[in-house]
Structure formats: structure tokens, C-alpha cells
């Protein structure tokens, strides 16, 4: 691979760049990203995280200033602190979608992630406390485009829920997941790959020069699109199956280890 200045690194965050739930980059990884940026190699965070979980990562975005969050629904300028693009699910479409899911899965509970934060239906149990999050019927809290519709259903086996909802939704929306028992739904056609494709066009980077890292099914479109793809050690089997190569685990700062070798070639 030509590793000139047009090379771009696209990396997931949780379970990839850092262990799940980590709030800030460890020193070694931060140093590698800083040196890559100085060498002219853009490193773009491409994550399922919402904007509200990105605060500790903004200092490491680099000179290009861009990040992709919410599974591709938002491209964000971290320097200007503004949304560059947002492709969400409008309330009318989302309410119809949730009604279809509820008709098939009466135990389904919903939340919506919007640009300004999460909003919860009365039955949705958040794994972590969300201080001040609006809670109420979807028809009342869905007033802005949702970047993700989140679904849980305690009546359906966690490992089967994603497949069941994918069958119900069909091509009306994009269905994926990062943890068993929580399904993430984006607008039709919205994936990490779709947003990265648009950003790379803006930065004049060819897909063949993109090196991507990921660990979960929501990363598969991005890994399949990129010229070179890495699954993390311990990644979901579906990710390991489609990736070109394997990187050490996130707990070992595996992405940084791989990128250290790239630095030697730049």
C-alpha cells in the first residue's frame, strides 16, 4: 500500500481504540495519533457513540477536525464544535417504524438519540443514569430528527433480538448492534461507511488508501469499504470473518501498535 499523505485511518472507539466505556485516550495512543497527524496522516474517529460521550476525545481529533458519530448519522467539526451533516429519522417515519416493531414485539421499549441527547420512553431501562433526560411517550418526545432509535425487549433472547428486528424493519431503516440486547436503528442507508465515504470525498482520499479498525457488527460496512481493514483481537466473529488483518486487543492499545508501524513508513 502507498502510505503517502493521502492515507487516512478510520477507527472505531469502544472495544477498538480503547476498551469499552473509556473516557479518555491513554498516553501511548494519544502520542501515536499526534505523531501521525504531524506526519500528515488523518485519523478519523468513526463511532457509534453519541456526541455527549465524545468530550474526552475532541482534543485528539487532529488538524482535519472531523469525527463521525452515532453510527454515521452525524459528521462533526470538533474545532468549530458544530454539526457538519446530520441524517436522522424524522418523527413521522420513526413513530411508524416503532409502531411496526411494537406490533410484532409487544415488549419492545424505545429510546431515541438526538443531537442534543437521549430521550426515553417510560419503559426503557437505561444501563447507566442519564441525568435530566426527557422521558415520555415517543409521540411526545420525538420532536427532532433522531440520529438513532434504540430498542430493547426483555421478552426476546438478547442474541436473537437484532435479527428479529432486522426482519421486521427490512430496508426501511438500517439495523445494527454493538451489544446483545440493544438494537440500534439509523435512517435507511446510514452507516459508518456511508459517512466515511462522504468525508473521504471531501478530503480527496481514495477508499484504497483508507485503513480501518473495528470490533463489532456496526463496523462491518466501514471495514468492507476500506482498502485495508483490521479486526481487533476478540472482535465479534462476523467482524473477524470479513477483516483483512487482526490487531492486538484494545486493552493492549492494539490500534496504536499497528499505527506505530505505519509511522515508520510515512
mmCIF file of C-alpha atoms in Angstrom:
data_model
loop_
_atom_site.group_PDB
_atom_site.id
_atom_site.type_symbol
_atom_site.label_atom_id
_atom_site.label_comp_id
_atom_site.label_asym_id
_atom_site.label_seq_id
_atom_site.Cartn_x
_atom_site.Cartn_y
_atom_site.Cartn_z
ATOM 1 C CA UNK A 1 0.000 0.000 0.000
ATOM 2 C CA UNK A 2 1.120 3.500 -0.746
ATOM 3 C CA UNK A 3 1.371 5.189 2.665
ATOM 4 C CA UNK A 4 1.746 8.757 1.484
ATOM 5 C CA UNK A 5 -0.022 11.833 2.811
ATOM 6 C CA UNK A 6 -3.387 10.755 1.395
ATOM 7 C CA UNK A 7 -3.561 7.751 3.717
ATOM 8 C CA UNK A 8 -6.435 8.047 6.180
ATOM 9 C CA UNK A 9 -7.035 5.971 9.299
ATOM 10 C CA UNK A 10 -10.653 5.366 10.344
ATOM 11 C CA UNK A 11 -11.087 3.856 13.775
ATOM 12 C CA UNK A 12 -13.979 2.830 15.940
ATOM 13 C CA UNK A 13 -13.584 3.799 19.593
ATOM 14 C CA UNK A 14 -15.161 1.381 22.095
ATOM 15 C CA UNK A 15 -13.568 -2.054 22.031
ATOM 16 C CA UNK A 16 -11.197 -0.846 19.319
ATOM 17 C CA UNK A 17 -9.190 2.280 20.062
ATOM 18 C CA UNK A 18 -9.909 1.917 23.790
ATOM 19 C CA UNK A 19 -11.701 -0.620 25.997
ATOM 20 C CA UNK A 20 -15.467 -0.151 26.219
ATOM 21 C CA UNK A 21 -16.550 2.901 28.177
ATOM 22 C CA UNK A 22 -13.113 4.523 28.423
ATOM 23 C CA UNK A 23 -13.459 8.292 28.789
ATOM 24 C CA UNK A 24 -10.052 9.422 27.501
ATOM 25 C CA UNK A 25 -7.201 8.175 25.347
ATOM 26 C CA UNK A 26 -4.250 6.520 27.110
ATOM 27 C CA UNK A 27 -0.947 8.343 26.742
ATOM 28 C CA UNK A 28 0.688 5.985 24.242
ATOM 29 C CA UNK A 29 -2.278 6.011 21.867
ATOM 30 C CA UNK A 30 -2.605 9.796 22.137
ATOM 31 C CA UNK A 31 1.084 10.187 21.289
ATOM 32 C CA UNK A 32 0.845 7.933 18.235
ATOM 33 C CA UNK A 33 -2.177 9.835 16.938
ATOM 34 C CA UNK A 34 -0.404 13.152 17.473
ATOM 35 C CA UNK A 35 2.643 11.973 15.527
ATOM 36 C CA UNK A 36 0.521 10.620 12.684
ATOM 37 C CA UNK A 37 -1.303 13.923 12.434
ATOM 38 C CA UNK A 38 2.032 15.770 12.335
ATOM 39 C CA UNK A 39 3.122 13.442 9.524
ATOM 40 C CA UNK A 40 0.029 14.316 7.505
ATOM 41 C CA UNK A 41 -1.972 11.133 8.123
ATOM 42 C CA UNK A 42 -5.537 11.919 9.179
ATOM 43 C CA UNK A 43 -7.018 9.732 11.906
ATOM 44 C CA UNK A 44 -10.808 9.921 11.959
ATOM 45 C CA UNK A 45 -12.901 8.634 14.857
ATOM 46 C CA UNK A 46 -15.873 6.728 13.404
ATOM 47 C CA UNK A 47 -18.005 5.616 16.313
ATOM 48 C CA UNK A 48 -21.435 4.594 17.440
ATOM 49 C CA UNK A 49 -21.040 6.925 20.412
ATOM 50 C CA UNK A 50 -23.310 9.963 20.569
ATOM 51 C CA UNK A 51 -21.856 13.451 20.773
ATOM 52 C CA UNK A 52 -22.385 13.529 24.540
ATOM 53 C CA UNK A 53 -19.832 10.712 25.010
ATOM 54 C CA UNK A 54 -17.064 12.309 22.951
ATOM 55 C CA UNK A 55 -15.813 15.133 25.191
ATOM 56 C CA UNK A 56 -12.576 13.422 26.202
ATOM 57 C CA UNK A 57 -11.701 12.604 22.582
ATOM 58 C CA UNK A 58 -12.079 16.021 20.955
ATOM 59 C CA UNK A 59 -8.521 17.125 21.873
ATOM 60 C CA UNK A 60 -7.183 14.232 19.774
ATOM 61 C CA UNK A 61 -9.125 14.788 16.560
ATOM 62 C CA UNK A 62 -6.173 16.343 14.731
ATOM 63 C CA UNK A 63 -5.791 19.091 12.176
ATOM 64 C CA UNK A 64 -8.634 17.873 9.944
ATOM 65 C CA UNK A 65 -11.056 18.444 12.837
ATOM 66 C CA UNK A 66 -13.668 15.896 11.767
ATOM 67 C CA UNK A 67 -15.319 12.965 13.547
ATOM 68 C CA UNK A 68 -18.189 10.661 12.631
ATOM 69 C CA UNK A 69 -20.533 9.700 15.471
ATOM 70 C CA UNK A 70 -23.832 7.903 16.049
ATOM 71 C CA UNK A 71 -23.013 5.167 13.525
ATOM 72 C CA UNK A 72 -22.618 7.636 10.668
ATOM 73 C CA UNK A 73 -25.649 9.831 11.292
ATOM 74 C CA UNK A 74 -23.540 12.847 12.310
ATOM 75 C CA UNK A 75 -20.326 14.269 10.931
ATOM 76 C CA UNK A 76 -18.960 16.771 13.409
ATOM 77 C CA UNK A 77 -16.384 19.552 13.257
ATOM 78 C CA UNK A 78 -14.661 19.271 16.631
ATOM 79 C CA UNK A 79 -12.716 22.502 16.137
ATOM 80 C CA UNK A 80 -15.789 24.613 15.458
ATOM 81 C CA UNK A 81 -17.978 22.496 17.772
ATOM 82 C CA UNK A 82 -20.668 22.246 15.142
ATOM 83 C CA UNK A 83 -22.522 19.572 13.210
ATOM 84 C CA UNK A 84 -21.486 19.446 9.558
ATOM 85 C CA UNK A 85 -24.128 16.958 8.494
ATOM 86 C CA UNK A 86 -26.956 15.085 10.184
ATOM 87 C CA UNK A 87 -29.018 12.352 8.584
ATOM 88 C CA UNK A 88 -31.708 11.358 11.047
ATOM 89 C CA UNK A 89 -35.084 9.673 11.319
ATOM 90 C CA UNK A 90 -37.919 12.166 11.204
ATOM 91 C CA UNK A 91 -40.647 11.826 13.823
ATOM 92 C CA UNK A 92 -43.379 10.695 11.420
ATOM 93 C CA UNK A 93 -41.201 7.950 9.973
ATOM 94 C CA UNK A 94 -39.805 6.934 13.344
ATOM 95 C CA UNK A 95 -43.203 6.671 15.022
ATOM 96 C CA UNK A 96 -44.435 4.499 12.162
ATOM 97 C CA UNK A 97 -41.332 2.331 12.459
ATOM 98 C CA UNK A 98 -41.716 1.904 16.213
ATOM 99 C CA UNK A 99 -45.389 1.017 15.745
ATOM 100 C CA UNK A 100 -44.462 -1.744 13.301
ATOM 101 C CA UNK A 101 -41.896 -3.114 15.749
ATOM 102 C CA UNK A 102 -44.333 -2.933 18.671
ATOM 103 C CA UNK A 103 -46.987 -4.773 16.695
ATOM 104 C CA UNK A 104 -44.613 -7.714 16.295
ATOM 105 C CA UNK A 105 -42.804 -7.349 19.623
ATOM 106 C CA UNK A 106 -45.207 -6.029 22.277
ATOM 107 C CA UNK A 107 -42.420 -5.991 24.868
ATOM 108 C CA UNK A 108 -40.260 -3.577 22.871
ATOM 109 C CA UNK A 109 -39.051 -0.474 24.728
ATOM 110 C CA UNK A 110 -37.616 2.513 22.888
ATOM 111 C CA UNK A 111 -35.268 5.440 23.256
ATOM 112 C CA UNK A 112 -34.144 7.996 20.724
ATOM 113 C CA UNK A 113 -30.732 9.574 20.493
ATOM 114 C CA UNK A 114 -30.923 13.121 19.154
ATOM 115 C CA UNK A 115 -28.234 15.715 18.583
ATOM 116 C CA UNK A 116 -28.989 17.229 21.989
ATOM 117 C CA UNK A 117 -29.027 13.929 23.904
ATOM 118 C CA UNK A 118 -31.070 10.842 24.651
ATOM 119 C CA UNK A 119 -34.830 10.725 25.231
ATOM 120 C CA UNK A 120 -36.518 7.692 26.784
ATOM 121 C CA UNK A 121 -39.920 6.103 26.642
ATOM 122 C CA UNK A 122 -41.322 5.300 30.119
ATOM 123 C CA UNK A 123 -40.432 1.594 29.932
ATOM 124 C CA UNK A 124 -36.902 1.892 28.554
ATOM 125 C CA UNK A 125 -34.318 0.965 31.175
ATOM 126 C CA UNK A 126 -31.049 2.782 30.553
ATOM 127 C CA UNK A 127 -27.972 0.836 31.637
ATOM 128 C CA UNK A 128 -26.468 3.993 33.095
ATOM 129 C CA UNK A 129 -28.107 7.011 34.664
ATOM 130 C CA UNK A 130 -28.916 9.795 32.212
ATOM 131 C CA UNK A 131 -29.422 12.895 34.300
ATOM 132 C CA UNK A 132 -32.176 15.136 33.033
ATOM 133 C CA UNK A 133 -33.033 13.001 30.015
ATOM 134 C CA UNK A 134 -36.624 13.634 28.856
ATOM 135 C CA UNK A 135 -38.873 10.619 29.430
ATOM 136 C CA UNK A 136 -42.342 10.137 27.993
ATOM 137 C CA UNK A 137 -44.343 8.581 25.142
ATOM 138 C CA UNK A 138 -42.441 8.604 21.843
ATOM 139 C CA UNK A 139 -45.106 10.769 20.190
ATOM 140 C CA UNK A 140 -44.366 13.482 22.769
ATOM 141 C CA UNK A 141 -40.557 13.320 22.969
ATOM 142 C CA UNK A 142 -39.872 12.780 19.253
ATOM 143 C CA UNK A 143 -39.836 16.426 18.190
ATOM 144 C CA UNK A 144 -36.484 16.481 16.346
ATOM 145 C CA UNK A 145 -34.813 14.072 13.924
ATOM 146 C CA UNK A 146 -33.370 11.113 15.838
ATOM 147 C CA UNK A 147 -29.896 10.006 14.871
ATOM 148 C CA UNK A 148 -30.637 6.582 16.363
ATOM 149 C CA UNK A 149 -33.699 4.694 17.521
ATOM 150 C CA UNK A 150 -32.714 2.303 20.321
ATOM 151 C CA UNK A 151 -34.729 -0.818 21.083
ATOM 152 C CA UNK A 152 -34.698 -3.303 23.967
ATOM 153 C CA UNK A 153 -37.075 -6.198 24.563
ATOM 154 C CA UNK A 154 -36.699 -8.322 27.705
ATOM 155 C CA UNK A 155 -39.094 -10.900 26.221
ATOM 156 C CA UNK A 156 -36.734 -11.774 23.354
ATOM 157 C CA UNK A 157 -33.388 -13.520 23.730
ATOM 158 C CA UNK A 158 -30.685 -10.843 23.621
ATOM 159 C CA UNK A 159 -28.670 -12.711 20.983
ATOM 160 C CA UNK A 160 -31.709 -13.018 18.719
ATOM 161 C CA UNK A 161 -33.203 -9.541 19.079
ATOM 162 C CA UNK A 162 -31.135 -7.909 16.354
ATOM 163 C CA UNK A 163 -32.093 -10.488 13.743
ATOM 164 C CA UNK A 164 -35.744 -10.340 14.683
ATOM 165 C CA UNK A 165 -35.912 -6.556 14.392
ATOM 166 C CA UNK A 166 -33.941 -6.613 11.132
ATOM 167 C CA UNK A 167 -36.606 -8.932 9.701
ATOM 168 C CA UNK A 168 -39.399 -6.616 10.840
ATOM 169 C CA UNK A 169 -37.758 -3.398 9.605
ATOM 170 C CA UNK A 170 -36.434 -4.687 6.278
ATOM 171 C CA UNK A 171 -34.969 -1.929 4.115
ATOM 172 C CA UNK A 172 -36.981 0.835 5.767
ATOM 173 C CA UNK A 173 -34.012 1.631 8.033
ATOM 174 C CA UNK A 174 -30.503 0.459 8.901
ATOM 175 C CA UNK A 175 -30.404 -2.001 11.804
ATOM 176 C CA UNK A 176 -27.231 -2.878 13.685
ATOM 177 C CA UNK A 177 -25.917 -3.565 17.181
ATOM 178 C CA UNK A 178 -22.862 -3.205 19.364
ATOM 179 C CA UNK A 179 -24.033 -5.186 22.383
ATOM 180 C CA UNK A 180 -26.507 -8.047 22.778
ATOM 181 C CA UNK A 181 -29.958 -6.926 23.773
ATOM 182 C CA UNK A 182 -29.718 -3.374 22.423
ATOM 183 C CA UNK A 183 -30.605 -2.736 18.792
ATOM 184 C CA UNK A 184 -29.539 0.496 17.095
ATOM 185 C CA UNK A 185 -31.581 1.764 14.154
ATOM 186 C CA UNK A 186 -30.436 4.532 11.809
ATOM 187 C CA UNK A 187 -32.098 6.107 8.797
ATOM 188 C CA UNK A 188 -32.076 3.973 5.663
ATOM 189 C CA UNK A 189 -28.635 3.899 4.063
ATOM 190 C CA UNK A 190 -26.853 5.460 7.033
ATOM 191 C CA UNK A 191 -23.782 3.514 8.138
ATOM 192 C CA UNK A 192 -20.265 4.301 9.229
ATOM 193 C CA UNK A 193 -19.226 3.559 5.653
ATOM 194 C CA UNK A 194 -21.690 5.996 4.076
ATOM 195 C CA UNK A 195 -20.480 8.872 6.242
ATOM 196 C CA UNK A 196 -16.816 7.951 5.794
ATOM 197 C CA UNK A 197 -17.264 7.794 2.025
ATOM 198 C CA UNK A 198 -18.616 11.343 2.018
ATOM 199 C CA UNK A 199 -15.874 12.630 4.309
ATOM 200 C CA UNK A 200 -13.122 10.989 2.267
ATOM 201 C CA UNK A 201 -14.535 12.626 -0.845
ATOM 202 C CA UNK A 202 -14.300 15.976 0.918
ATOM 203 C CA UNK A 203 -10.696 15.262 1.941
ATOM 204 C CA UNK A 204 -9.776 13.836 -1.509
ATOM 205 C CA UNK A 205 -8.837 10.420 -0.100
ATOM 206 C CA UNK A 206 -9.386 7.292 -2.168
ATOM 207 C CA UNK A 207 -11.031 4.295 -0.423
ATOM 208 C CA UNK A 208 -7.988 2.192 -1.305
ATOM 209 C CA UNK A 209 -5.883 4.410 0.967
ATOM 210 C CA UNK A 210 -8.157 4.043 3.999
ATOM 211 C CA UNK A 211 -7.063 1.805 6.879
ATOM 212 C CA UNK A 212 -9.984 0.941 9.158
ATOM 213 C CA UNK A 213 -10.221 -0.678 12.598
ATOM 214 C CA UNK A 214 -13.280 -2.153 14.312
ATOM 215 C CA UNK A 215 -14.643 -4.871 16.553
ATOM 216 C CA UNK A 216 -18.440 -5.127 16.299
ATOM 217 C CA UNK A 217 -21.112 -5.655 13.610
ATOM 218 C CA UNK A 218 -21.769 -1.918 13.238
ATOM 219 C CA UNK A 219 -18.185 -1.650 11.959
ATOM 220 C CA UNK A 220 -18.642 -4.163 9.125
ATOM 221 C CA UNK A 221 -19.788 -1.678 6.444
ATOM 222 C CA UNK A 222 -16.764 0.543 7.161
ATOM 223 C CA UNK A 223 -14.312 -2.363 7.242
ATOM 224 C CA UNK A 224 -15.721 -3.760 3.994
ATOM 225 C CA UNK A 225 -15.452 -0.354 2.292
ATOM 226 C CA UNK A 226 -11.901 0.479 3.377
ATOM 227 C CA UNK A 227 -8.851 -0.550 1.387
ATOM 228 C CA UNK A 228 -7.318 -2.270 4.422
ATOM 229 C CA UNK A 229 -9.303 -3.486 7.413
ATOM 230 C CA UNK A 230 -8.319 -4.690 10.863
ATOM 231 C CA UNK A 231 -10.469 -6.616 13.320
ATOM 232 C CA UNK A 232 -9.383 -6.328 16.904
ATOM 233 C CA UNK A 233 -8.318 -9.441 18.784
ATOM 234 C CA UNK A 234 -11.509 -10.612 20.468
ATOM 235 C CA UNK A 235 -13.746 -8.906 17.888
ATOM 236 C CA UNK A 236 -17.141 -10.365 17.089
ATOM 237 C CA UNK A 237 -16.778 -13.429 14.803
ATOM 238 C CA UNK A 238 -18.648 -11.682 11.972
ATOM 239 C CA UNK A 239 -16.057 -8.897 12.058
ATOM 240 C CA UNK A 240 -13.074 -11.244 12.108
ATOM 241 C CA UNK A 241 -14.549 -13.077 9.143
ATOM 242 C CA UNK A 242 -14.561 -10.057 6.836
ATOM 243 C CA UNK A 243 -11.444 -8.188 8.012
ATOM 244 C CA UNK A 244 -8.143 -8.373 6.153
ATOM 245 C CA UNK A 245 -5.971 -8.463 9.260
ATOM 246 C CA UNK A 246 -6.066 -8.694 13.054
ATOM 247 C CA UNK A 247 -4.791 -6.065 15.503
ATOM 248 C CA UNK A 248 -3.921 -6.656 19.164
ATOM 249 C CA UNK A 249 -6.709 -6.077 21.683
ATOM 250 C CA UNK A 250 -7.900 -2.622 22.698
ATOM 251 C CA UNK A 251 -6.627 -3.232 26.243
ATOM 252 C CA UNK A 252 -3.151 -3.556 24.708
ATOM 253 C CA UNK A 253 -3.591 -0.338 22.668
ATOM 254 C CA UNK A 254 -3.597 -2.505 19.567
ATOM 255 C CA UNK A 255 -4.600 0.242 17.142
ATOM 256 C CA UNK A 256 -1.667 2.356 18.302
ATOM 257 C CA UNK A 257 0.678 -0.616 17.940
ATOM 258 C CA UNK A 258 -0.352 -1.090 14.318
ATOM 259 C CA UNK A 259 -0.178 2.630 13.578
ATOM 260 C CA UNK A 260 3.318 2.853 15.071
ATOM 261 C CA UNK A 261 4.457 0.641 12.180
ATOM 262 C CA UNK A 262 2.644 2.922 9.728
ATOM 263 C CA UNK A 263 4.574 5.880 11.120
ATOM 264 C CA UNK A 264 7.820 4.204 10.165
ATOM 265 C CA UNK A 265 6.657 4.072 6.530
ATOM 266 C CA UNK A 266 5.316 7.615 6.189
#
